[in-house]
Coordinates of C-alpha atoms in Angstrom, one line a residue:
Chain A
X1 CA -16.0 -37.2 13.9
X2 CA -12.3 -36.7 13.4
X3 CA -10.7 -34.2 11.6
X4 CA -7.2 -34.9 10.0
X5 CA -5.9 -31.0 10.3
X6 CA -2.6 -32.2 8.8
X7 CA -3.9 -33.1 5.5
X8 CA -6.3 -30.1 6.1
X9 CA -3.6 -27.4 5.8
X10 CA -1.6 -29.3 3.2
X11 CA -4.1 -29.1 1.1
X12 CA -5.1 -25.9 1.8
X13 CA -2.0 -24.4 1.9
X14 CA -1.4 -26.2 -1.5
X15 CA -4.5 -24.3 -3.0
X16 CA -3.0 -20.6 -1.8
X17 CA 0.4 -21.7 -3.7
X18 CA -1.0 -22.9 -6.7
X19 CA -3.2 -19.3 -6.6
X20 CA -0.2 -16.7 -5.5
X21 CA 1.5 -18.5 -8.4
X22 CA -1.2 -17.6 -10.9
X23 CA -1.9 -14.5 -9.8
X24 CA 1.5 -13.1 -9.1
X25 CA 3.7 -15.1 -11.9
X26 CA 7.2 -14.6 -12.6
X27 CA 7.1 -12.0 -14.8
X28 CA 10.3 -10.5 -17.8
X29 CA 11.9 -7.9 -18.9
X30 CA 11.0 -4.4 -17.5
X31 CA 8.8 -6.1 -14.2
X32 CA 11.3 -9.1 -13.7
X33 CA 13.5 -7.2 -10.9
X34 CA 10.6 -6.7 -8.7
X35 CA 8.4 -9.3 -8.9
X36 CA 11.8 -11.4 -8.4
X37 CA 11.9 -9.8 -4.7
X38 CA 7.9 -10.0 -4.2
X39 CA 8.1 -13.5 -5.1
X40 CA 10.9 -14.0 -3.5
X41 CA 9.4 -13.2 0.4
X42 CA 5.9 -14.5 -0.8
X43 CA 7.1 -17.8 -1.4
X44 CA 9.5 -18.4 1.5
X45 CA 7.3 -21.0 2.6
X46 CA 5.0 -19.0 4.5
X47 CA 2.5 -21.1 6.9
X48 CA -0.6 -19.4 5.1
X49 CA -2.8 -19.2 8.2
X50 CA -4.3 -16.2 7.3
X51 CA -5.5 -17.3 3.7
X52 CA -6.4 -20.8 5.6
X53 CA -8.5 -18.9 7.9
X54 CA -10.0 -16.4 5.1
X55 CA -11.4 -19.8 2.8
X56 CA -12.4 -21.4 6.2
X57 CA -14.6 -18.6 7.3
X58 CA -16.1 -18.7 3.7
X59 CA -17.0 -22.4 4.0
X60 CA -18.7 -22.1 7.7
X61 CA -20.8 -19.9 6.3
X62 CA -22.0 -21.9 3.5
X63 CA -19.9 -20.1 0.6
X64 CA -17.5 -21.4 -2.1
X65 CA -13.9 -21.3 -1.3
X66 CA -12.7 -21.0 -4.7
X67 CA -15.1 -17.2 -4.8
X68 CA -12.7 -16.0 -1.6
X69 CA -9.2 -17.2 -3.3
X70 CA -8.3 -14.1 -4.3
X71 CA -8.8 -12.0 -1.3
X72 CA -7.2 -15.0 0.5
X73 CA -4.1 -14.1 -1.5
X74 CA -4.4 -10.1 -1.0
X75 CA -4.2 -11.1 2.4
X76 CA -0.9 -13.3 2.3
X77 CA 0.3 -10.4 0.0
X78 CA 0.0 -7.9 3.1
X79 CA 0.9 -10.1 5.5
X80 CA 4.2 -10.7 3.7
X81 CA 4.9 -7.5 2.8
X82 CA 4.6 -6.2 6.5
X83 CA 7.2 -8.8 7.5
X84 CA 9.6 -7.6 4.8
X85 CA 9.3 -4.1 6.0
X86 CA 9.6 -5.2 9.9
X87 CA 12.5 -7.2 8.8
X88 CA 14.1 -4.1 7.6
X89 CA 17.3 -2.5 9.2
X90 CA 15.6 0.4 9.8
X91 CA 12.9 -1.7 12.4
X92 CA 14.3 -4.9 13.7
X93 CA 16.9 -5.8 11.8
X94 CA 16.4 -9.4 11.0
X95 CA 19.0 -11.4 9.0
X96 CA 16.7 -14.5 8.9
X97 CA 13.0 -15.2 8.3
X98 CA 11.5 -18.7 7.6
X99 CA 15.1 -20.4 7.2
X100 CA 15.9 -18.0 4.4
X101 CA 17.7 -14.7 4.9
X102 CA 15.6 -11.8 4.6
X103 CA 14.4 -9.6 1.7
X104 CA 17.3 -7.1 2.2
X105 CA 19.9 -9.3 2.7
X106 CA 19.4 -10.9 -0.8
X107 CA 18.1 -7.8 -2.9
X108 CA 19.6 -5.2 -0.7
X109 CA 17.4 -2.4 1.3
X110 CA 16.1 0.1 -1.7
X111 CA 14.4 -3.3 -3.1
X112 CA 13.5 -4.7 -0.3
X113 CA 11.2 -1.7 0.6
X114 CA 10.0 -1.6 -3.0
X115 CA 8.9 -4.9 -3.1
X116 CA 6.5 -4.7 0.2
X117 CA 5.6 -1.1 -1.2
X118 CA 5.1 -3.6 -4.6
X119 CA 3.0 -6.4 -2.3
X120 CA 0.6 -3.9 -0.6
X121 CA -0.2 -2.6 -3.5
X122 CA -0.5 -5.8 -5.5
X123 CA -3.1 -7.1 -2.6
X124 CA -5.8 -4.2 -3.5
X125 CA -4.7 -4.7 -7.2
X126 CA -6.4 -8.5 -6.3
X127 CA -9.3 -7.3 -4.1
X128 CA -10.3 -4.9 -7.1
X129 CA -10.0 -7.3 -10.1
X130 CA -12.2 -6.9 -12.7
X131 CA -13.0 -11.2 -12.9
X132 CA -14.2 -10.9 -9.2
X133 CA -17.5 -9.1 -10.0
X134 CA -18.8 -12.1 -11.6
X135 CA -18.4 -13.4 -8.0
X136 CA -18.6 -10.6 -5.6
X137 CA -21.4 -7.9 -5.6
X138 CA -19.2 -4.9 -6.6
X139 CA -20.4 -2.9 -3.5
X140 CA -19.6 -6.4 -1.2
X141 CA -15.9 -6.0 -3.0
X142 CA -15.7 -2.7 -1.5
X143 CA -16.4 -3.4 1.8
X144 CA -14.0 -6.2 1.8
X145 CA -11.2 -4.1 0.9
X146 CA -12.0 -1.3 3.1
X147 CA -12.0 -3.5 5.7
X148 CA -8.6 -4.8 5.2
X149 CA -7.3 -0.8 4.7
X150 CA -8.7 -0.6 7.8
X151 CA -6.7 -3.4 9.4
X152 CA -3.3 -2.8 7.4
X153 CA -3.0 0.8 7.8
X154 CA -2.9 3.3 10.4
X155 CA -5.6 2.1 12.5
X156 CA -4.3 -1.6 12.7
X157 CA -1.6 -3.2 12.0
X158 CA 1.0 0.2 11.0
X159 CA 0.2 1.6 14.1
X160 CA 0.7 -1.8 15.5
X161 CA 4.3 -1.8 14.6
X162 CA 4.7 1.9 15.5
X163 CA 4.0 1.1 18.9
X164 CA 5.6 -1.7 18.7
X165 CA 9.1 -0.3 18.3
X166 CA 8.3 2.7 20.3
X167 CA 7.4 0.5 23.2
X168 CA 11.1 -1.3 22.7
X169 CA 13.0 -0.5 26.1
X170 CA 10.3 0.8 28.0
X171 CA 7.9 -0.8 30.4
X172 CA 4.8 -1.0 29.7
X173 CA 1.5 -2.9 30.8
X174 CA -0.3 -5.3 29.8
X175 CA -3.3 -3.7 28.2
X176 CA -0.6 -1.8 26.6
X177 CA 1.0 -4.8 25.2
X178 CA -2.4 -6.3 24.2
X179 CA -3.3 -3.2 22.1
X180 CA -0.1 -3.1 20.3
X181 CA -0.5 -6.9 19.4
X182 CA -4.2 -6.8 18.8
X183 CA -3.1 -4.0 16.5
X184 CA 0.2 -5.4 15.3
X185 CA -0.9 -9.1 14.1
X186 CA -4.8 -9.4 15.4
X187 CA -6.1 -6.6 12.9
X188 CA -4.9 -8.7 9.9
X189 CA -6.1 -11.9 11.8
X190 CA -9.6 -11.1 12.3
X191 CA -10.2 -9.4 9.1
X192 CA -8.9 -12.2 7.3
X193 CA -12.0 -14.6 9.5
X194 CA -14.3 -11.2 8.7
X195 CA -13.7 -10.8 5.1
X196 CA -13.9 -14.3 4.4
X197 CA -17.4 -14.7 6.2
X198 CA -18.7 -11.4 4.4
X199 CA -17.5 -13.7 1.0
X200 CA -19.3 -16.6 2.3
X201 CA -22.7 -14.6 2.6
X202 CA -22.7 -14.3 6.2
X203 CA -25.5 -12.8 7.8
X204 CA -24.9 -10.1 10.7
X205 CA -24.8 -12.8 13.5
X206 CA -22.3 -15.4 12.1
X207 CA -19.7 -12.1 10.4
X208 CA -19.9 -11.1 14.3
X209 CA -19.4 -14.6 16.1
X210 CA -16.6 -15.0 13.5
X211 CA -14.9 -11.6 14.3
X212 CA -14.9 -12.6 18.1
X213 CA -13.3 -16.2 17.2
X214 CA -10.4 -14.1 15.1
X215 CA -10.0 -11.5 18.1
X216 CA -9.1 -14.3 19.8
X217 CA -7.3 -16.7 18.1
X218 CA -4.9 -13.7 17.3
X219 CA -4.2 -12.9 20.8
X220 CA -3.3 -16.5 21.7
X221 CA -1.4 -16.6 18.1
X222 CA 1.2 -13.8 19.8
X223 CA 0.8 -15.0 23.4
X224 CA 2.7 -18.1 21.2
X225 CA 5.0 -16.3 19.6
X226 CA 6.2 -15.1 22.8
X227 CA 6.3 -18.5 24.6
X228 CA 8.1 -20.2 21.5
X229 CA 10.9 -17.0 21.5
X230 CA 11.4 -18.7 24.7
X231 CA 10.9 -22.6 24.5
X232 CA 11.0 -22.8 20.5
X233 CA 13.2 -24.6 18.5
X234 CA 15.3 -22.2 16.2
X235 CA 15.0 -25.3 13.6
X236 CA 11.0 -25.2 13.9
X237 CA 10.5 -21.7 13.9
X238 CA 13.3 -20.9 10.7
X239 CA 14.7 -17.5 12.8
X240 CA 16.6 -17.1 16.1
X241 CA 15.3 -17.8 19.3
X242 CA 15.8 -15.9 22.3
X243 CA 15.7 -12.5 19.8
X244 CA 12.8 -10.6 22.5
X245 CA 15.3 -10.4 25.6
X246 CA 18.0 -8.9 24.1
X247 CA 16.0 -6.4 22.2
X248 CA 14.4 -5.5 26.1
X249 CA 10.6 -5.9 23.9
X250 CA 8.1 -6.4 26.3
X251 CA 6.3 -9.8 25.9
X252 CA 3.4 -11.7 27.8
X253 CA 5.6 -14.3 29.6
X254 CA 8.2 -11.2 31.0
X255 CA 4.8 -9.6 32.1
X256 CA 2.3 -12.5 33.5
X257 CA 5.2 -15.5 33.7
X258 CA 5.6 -18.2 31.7
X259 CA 3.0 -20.1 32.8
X260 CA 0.1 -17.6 33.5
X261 CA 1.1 -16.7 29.4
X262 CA 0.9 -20.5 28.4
X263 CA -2.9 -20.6 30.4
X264 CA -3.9 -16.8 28.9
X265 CA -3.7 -18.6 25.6
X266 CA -5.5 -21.5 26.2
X267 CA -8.5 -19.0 27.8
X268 CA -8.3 -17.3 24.3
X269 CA -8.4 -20.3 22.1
X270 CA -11.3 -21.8 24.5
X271 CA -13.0 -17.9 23.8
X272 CA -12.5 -18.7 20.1
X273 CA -13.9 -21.7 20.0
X274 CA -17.0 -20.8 22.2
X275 CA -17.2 -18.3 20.0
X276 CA -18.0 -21.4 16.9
X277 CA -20.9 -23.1 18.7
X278 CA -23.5 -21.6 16.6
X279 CA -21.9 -23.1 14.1
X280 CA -22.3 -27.1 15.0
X281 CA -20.1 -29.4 13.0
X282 CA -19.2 -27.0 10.2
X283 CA -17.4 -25.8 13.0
X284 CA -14.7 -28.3 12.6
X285 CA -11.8 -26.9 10.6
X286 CA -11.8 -23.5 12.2
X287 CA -11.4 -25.1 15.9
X288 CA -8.9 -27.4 14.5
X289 CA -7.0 -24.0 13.4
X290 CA -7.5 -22.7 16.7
X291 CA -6.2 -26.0 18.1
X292 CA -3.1 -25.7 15.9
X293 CA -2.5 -21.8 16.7
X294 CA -1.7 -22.9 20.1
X295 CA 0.2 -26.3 19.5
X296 CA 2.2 -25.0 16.9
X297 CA 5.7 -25.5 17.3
X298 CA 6.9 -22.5 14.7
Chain B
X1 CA -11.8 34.4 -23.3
X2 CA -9.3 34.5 -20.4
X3 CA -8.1 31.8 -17.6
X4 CA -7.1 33.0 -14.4
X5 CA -4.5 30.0 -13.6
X6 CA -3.2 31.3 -10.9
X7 CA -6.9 31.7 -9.3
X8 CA -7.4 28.8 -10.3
X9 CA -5.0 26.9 -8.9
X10 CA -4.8 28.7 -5.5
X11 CA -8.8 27.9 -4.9
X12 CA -8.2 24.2 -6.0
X13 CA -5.0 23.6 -4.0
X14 CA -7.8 25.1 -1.3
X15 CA -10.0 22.8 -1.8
X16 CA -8.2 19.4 -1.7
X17 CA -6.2 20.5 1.1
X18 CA -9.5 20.9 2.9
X19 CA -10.7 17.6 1.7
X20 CA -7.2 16.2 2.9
X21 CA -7.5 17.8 6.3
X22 CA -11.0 16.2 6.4
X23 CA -9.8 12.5 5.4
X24 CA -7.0 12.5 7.6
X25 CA -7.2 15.0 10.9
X26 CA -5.1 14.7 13.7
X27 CA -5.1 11.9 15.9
X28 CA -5.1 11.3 19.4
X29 CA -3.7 8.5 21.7
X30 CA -2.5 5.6 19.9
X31 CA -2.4 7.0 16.8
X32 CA -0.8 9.9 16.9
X33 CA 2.6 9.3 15.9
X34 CA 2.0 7.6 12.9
X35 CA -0.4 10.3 11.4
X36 CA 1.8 13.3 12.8
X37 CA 4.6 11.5 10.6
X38 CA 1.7 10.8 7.5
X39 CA 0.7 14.1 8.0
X40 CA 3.9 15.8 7.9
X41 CA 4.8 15.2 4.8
X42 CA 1.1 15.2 3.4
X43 CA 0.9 18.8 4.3
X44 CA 4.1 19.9 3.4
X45 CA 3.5 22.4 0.0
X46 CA 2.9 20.1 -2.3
X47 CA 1.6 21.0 -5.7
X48 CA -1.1 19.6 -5.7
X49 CA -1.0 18.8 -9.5
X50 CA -2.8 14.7 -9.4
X51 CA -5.6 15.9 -7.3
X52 CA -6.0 19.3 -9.6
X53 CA -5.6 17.3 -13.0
X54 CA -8.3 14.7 -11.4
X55 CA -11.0 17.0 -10.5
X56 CA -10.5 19.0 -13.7
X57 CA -10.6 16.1 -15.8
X58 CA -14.0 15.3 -13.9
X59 CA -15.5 18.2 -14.8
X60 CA -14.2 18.4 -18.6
X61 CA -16.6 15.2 -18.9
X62 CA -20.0 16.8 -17.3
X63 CA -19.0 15.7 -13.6
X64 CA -19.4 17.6 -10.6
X65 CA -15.7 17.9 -8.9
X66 CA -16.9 17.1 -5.4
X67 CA -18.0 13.5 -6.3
X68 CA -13.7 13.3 -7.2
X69 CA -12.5 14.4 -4.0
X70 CA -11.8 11.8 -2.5
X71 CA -10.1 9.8 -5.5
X72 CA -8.0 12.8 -5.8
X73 CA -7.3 12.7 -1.9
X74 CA -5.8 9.0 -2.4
X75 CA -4.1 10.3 -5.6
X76 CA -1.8 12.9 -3.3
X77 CA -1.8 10.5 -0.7
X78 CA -0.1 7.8 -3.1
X79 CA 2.2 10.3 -4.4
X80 CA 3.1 11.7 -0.9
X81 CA 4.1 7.8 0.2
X82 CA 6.3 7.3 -3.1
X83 CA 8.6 10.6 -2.2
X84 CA 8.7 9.4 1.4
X85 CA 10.0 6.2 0.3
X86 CA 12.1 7.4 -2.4
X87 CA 14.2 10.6 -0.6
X88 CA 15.2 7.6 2.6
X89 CA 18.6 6.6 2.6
X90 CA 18.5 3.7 1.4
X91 CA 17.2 5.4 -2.1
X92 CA 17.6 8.5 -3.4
X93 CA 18.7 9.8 0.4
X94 CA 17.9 13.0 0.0
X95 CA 17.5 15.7 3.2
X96 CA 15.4 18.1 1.8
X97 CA 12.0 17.7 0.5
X98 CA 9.5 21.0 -0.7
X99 CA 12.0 23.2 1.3
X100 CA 11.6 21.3 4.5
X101 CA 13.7 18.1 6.0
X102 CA 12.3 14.8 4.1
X103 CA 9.9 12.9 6.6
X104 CA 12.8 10.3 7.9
X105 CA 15.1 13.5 8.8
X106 CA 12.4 14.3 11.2
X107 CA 10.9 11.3 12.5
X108 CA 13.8 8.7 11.6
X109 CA 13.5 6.0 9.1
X110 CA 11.7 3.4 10.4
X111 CA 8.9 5.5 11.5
X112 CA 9.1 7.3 7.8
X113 CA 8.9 4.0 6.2
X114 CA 6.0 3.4 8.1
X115 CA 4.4 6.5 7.0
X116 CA 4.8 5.8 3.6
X117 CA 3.1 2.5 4.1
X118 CA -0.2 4.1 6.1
X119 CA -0.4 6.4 3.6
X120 CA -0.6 3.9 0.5
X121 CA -3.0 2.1 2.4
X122 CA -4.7 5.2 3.4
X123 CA -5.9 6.1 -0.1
X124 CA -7.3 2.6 -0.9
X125 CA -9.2 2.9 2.5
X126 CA -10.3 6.3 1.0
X127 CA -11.5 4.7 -2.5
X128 CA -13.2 2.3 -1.0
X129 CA -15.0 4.9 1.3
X130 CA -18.5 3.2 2.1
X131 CA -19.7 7.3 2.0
X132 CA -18.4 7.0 -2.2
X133 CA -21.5 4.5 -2.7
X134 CA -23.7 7.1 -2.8
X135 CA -22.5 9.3 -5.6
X136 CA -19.9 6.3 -6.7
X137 CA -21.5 3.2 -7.9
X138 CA -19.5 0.7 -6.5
X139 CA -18.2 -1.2 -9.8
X140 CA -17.0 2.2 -11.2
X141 CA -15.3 2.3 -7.9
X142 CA -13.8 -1.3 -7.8
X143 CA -12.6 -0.4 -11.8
X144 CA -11.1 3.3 -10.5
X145 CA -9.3 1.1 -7.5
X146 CA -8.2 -1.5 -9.6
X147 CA -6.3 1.2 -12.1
X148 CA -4.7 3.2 -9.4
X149 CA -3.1 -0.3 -8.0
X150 CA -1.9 -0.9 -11.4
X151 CA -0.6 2.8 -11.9
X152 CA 0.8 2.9 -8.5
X153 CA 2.2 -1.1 -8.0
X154 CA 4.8 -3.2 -9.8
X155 CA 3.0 -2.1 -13.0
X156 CA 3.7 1.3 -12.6
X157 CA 5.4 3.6 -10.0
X158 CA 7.1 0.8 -8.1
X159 CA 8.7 -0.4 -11.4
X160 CA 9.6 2.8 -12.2
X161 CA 11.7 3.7 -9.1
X162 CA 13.4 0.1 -9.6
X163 CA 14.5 1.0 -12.7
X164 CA 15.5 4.2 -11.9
X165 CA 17.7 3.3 -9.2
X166 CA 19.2 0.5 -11.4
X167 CA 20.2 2.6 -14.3
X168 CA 22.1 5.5 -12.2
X169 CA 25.6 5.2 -13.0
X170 CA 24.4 3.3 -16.3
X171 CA 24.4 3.9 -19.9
X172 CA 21.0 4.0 -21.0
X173 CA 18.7 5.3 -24.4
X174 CA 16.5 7.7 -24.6
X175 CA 13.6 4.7 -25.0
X176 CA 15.0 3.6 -22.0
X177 CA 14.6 6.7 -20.0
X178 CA 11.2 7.3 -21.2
X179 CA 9.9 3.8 -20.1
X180 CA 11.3 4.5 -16.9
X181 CA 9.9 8.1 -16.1
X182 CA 6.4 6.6 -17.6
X183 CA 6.5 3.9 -15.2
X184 CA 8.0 6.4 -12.2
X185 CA 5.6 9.5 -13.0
X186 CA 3.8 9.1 -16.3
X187 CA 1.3 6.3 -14.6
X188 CA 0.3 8.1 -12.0
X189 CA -0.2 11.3 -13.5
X190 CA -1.7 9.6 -16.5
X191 CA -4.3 7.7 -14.0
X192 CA -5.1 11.0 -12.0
X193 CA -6.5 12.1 -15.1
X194 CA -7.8 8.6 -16.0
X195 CA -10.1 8.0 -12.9
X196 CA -11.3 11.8 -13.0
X197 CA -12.8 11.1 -16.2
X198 CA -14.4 8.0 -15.5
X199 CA -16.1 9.5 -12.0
X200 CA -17.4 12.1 -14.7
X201 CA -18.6 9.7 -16.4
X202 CA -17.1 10.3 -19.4
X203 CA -17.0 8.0 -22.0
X204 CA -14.8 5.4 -23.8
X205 CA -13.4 7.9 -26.5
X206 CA -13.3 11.1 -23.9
X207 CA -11.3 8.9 -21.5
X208 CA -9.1 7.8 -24.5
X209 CA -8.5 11.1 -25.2
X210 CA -8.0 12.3 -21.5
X211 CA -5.7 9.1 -21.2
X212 CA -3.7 10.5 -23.8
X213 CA -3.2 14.1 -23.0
X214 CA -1.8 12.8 -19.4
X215 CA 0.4 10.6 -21.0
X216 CA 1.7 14.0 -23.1
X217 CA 1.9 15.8 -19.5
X218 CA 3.5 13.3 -17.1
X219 CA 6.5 13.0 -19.9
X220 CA 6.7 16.5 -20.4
X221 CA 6.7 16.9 -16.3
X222 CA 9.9 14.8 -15.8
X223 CA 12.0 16.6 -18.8
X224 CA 11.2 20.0 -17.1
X225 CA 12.3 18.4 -13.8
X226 CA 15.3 17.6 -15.8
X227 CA 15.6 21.0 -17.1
X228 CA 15.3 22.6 -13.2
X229 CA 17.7 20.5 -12.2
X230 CA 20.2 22.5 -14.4
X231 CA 18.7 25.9 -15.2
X232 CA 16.1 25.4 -11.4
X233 CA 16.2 28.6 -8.8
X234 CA 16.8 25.8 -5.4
X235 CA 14.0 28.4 -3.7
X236 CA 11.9 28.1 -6.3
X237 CA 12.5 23.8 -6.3
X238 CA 12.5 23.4 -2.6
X239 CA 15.5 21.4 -2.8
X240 CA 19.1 21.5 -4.0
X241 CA 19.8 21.4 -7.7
X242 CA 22.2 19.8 -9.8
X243 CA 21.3 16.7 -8.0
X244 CA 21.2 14.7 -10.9
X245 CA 24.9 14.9 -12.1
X246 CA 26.9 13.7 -8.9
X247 CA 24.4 10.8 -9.0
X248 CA 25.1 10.2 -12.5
X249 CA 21.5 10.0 -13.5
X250 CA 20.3 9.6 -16.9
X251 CA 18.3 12.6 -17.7
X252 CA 16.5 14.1 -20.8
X253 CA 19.4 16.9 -21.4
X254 CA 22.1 14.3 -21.0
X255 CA 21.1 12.5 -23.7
X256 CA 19.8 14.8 -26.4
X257 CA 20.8 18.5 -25.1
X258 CA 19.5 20.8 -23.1
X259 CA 17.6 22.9 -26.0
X260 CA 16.4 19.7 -28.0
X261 CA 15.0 18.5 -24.3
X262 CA 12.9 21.9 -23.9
X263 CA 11.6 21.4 -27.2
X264 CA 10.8 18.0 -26.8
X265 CA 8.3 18.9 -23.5
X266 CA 6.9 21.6 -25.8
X267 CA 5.8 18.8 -28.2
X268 CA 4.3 17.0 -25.6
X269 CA 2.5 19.8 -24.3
X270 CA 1.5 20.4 -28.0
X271 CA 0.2 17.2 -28.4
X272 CA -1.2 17.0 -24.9
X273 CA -3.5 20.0 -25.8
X274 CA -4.6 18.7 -29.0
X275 CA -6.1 15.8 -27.4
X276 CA -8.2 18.4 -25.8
X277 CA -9.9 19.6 -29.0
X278 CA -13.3 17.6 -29.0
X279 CA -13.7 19.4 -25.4
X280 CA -14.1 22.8 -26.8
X281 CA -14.2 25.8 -24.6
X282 CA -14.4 23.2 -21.4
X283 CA -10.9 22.3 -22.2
X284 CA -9.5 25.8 -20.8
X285 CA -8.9 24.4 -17.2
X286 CA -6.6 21.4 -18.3
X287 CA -4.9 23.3 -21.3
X288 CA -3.6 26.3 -19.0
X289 CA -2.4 23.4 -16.7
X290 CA -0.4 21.7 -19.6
X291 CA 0.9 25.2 -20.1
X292 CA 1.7 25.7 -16.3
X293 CA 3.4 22.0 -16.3
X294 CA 5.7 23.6 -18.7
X295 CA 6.2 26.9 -17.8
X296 CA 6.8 26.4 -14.1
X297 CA 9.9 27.1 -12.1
X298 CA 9.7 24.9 -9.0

């Protein structure tokens, strides 16, 4: 059976658009300002994987994609809102993000932290909407979203970042550097494969084989990032290459080599996918994501 | 019959500062920075007016006031993350917060940005408490979520800031100024009161009427603010006065003098009160704090 992952994504990523848009749409007079901004970093052409991964997990599990949209969306509204903030001046400083300069370099700093304050909250505006009880069990609805709390605040992926710039300059290990990145990007990751198998009516076994194939996946997902900052092509990955030496951040290929890094990822993704068996053929699109996590090119 | 306010208001302050300590103790290890930061600020003096006016308005309905605690821990937990983002320097800039350095003179902006931002998504991890079940049924507490994002996000306190910092140095109207203090404080105060009701379980034309007189309050809360900044004692305020003039912000006794702007909080508080009425004797709690939102000094 062959799985065209290209058209996969396309379309998938096509059906996140088409739902940001209707659930965060331009909007005039008194709101206009800062849903220009939000909108502005949410549609920057953003690869979607975590909302991908979210609708995927609901499928394996038998559910309907369309019931886990919107949490798919709360989740690409946190995920964009933490790059906006990371982007800042105040953290690391980025002038470019995607191709496109960043939020604060077009709407200036004040706005650009208003905007992810405007996204974070918007994202638990979604998870709570009134429409979604028809779909989700109310109590269900409030696991979901403490679940995501969980992995966007302190105990994920704020700390994450925390770490992440206090660990800038030093040395440090690398369990350390697996904590801050399991924390950093692999808290968001996993609960975006854990809140979309809850969705999907998941029993204890599959939410729990699922969580293990996120856990993974997101570790080789940053093992990449670190590879590409060194082999990527600035034109693939939209930002600067090059941007973790001068910056002295620790990264898996300063730590283990190049090569040992490039092999830790493909253990994980083989983890992740071992991880799927249970799930036989329905299976497919979620190894092809895993497949596409460690291929990607930006 | 005779309120003790000050009683009153010491044992509450008591209380949710006990139920804040409980939600968010000090940390050890990996997250200990951020919550030292979260905490800073969270337990620097504050007020304590949302959570008060929540468990208050929880009780006026029939409700017991320990089922609202933790709704009103995520209402001072939101508030706490919007003056942490507001007093950086890249808003309102200000040094002093409650008497004490503002979180990012302390801890530096980035990590005060990021304590803003666990904090925010601290109190949705706290209303969506799986503990809340039990005395919360869950699509009360998906509805109480959903209107705290709304008061809190683009819809509300967000917009409100935006607007704010767009109209200093600006002409603006009086409509103007109230749309944008309704947005910046009103919401949130108006929601505090909001929530607290419905966890009562009050119904539609007791929340109305709740609704209503924290509509009358929030506005009446900014023009005192207004008013301290001119007539304020700074040890009473916790920060300098006569901040607003250099800044050239549009406030209430700018635009219709300073005795017409005390007049028109007391006809708030008037009307803020007489929503009160079908309460009765019950009332006394939330009437003496109208009276206390007008009459205070800091």
């Amino acid at each position: 059976m062959t799985f065209d992952l290209n058209a996969y994504l396309k379309e998938r990523k096509l059906l996140v658009e088409e739902a940001l848009e209707h659930y965060l749409p331009p909007q005039k007079g008194f709101y206009n300002p800062i849903v220009e901004a939000m909108r502005y970093s949410l549609f920057a052409g953003g690869k979607r994987l975590r909302p991908i991964l979210c609708l995927a997990a609901t499928e394996i599990v038998g559910g309907k994609k369309e019931t886990a949209l919107p949490v798919a969306c709360a989740l690409e509204m946190i995920h964009t809102y933490s790059l906006i903030h990371d982007d800042l001046p105040a953290m690391d400083n980025d002038d470019f993000r995607r191709g496109k300069p960043t939020n604060h370099r077009v709407f200036g700093e004040a706005m650009a932290i208003l905007a992810g304050d405007g996204l974070l909250t918007e994202a638990f505006y979604l998870l709570t909407y009134p429409d979604l009880l028809a779909k989700i069990p109310p109590a269900q609805l409030v696991w979901i979203s403490h679940l995501i709390a969980q992995a966007a605040g302190f105990r994920g992926m704020v700390s994450g970042q925390v770490m992440d710039l206090e660990a800038t300059g030093k040395e440090i290990g690398l369990e350390e550097l697996k904590a801050i990145h399991d924390h950093k990007t692999g808290a968001l990751i996993r609960v975006a494969v854990e809140s979309g198998a809850i969705i999907g009516g998941g029993n204890k076994t599959e939410v729990e084989a699922l969580k293990e194939y996120g856990t993974q996946i997101g570790l080789a997902f940053q093992i990449v990032d670190d590879v590409l900052d060194i082999e990527g092509n600035p034109e693939d990955m939209g930002k600067n290459i090059g941007s973790d030496e001068p910056q002295q951040k620790a990264t898996y290929p300063k730590l283990v080599g190049l090569n040992e890094a490039k092999e830790m990822a493909q253990t994980c993704i083989k983890r992740g996918i071992h991880a799927l068996k249970p799930f036989g053929e329905r299976a497919m699109p979620l190894k092809a994501l895993a497949q596409y996590i460690i291929e990607r090119r930006g």
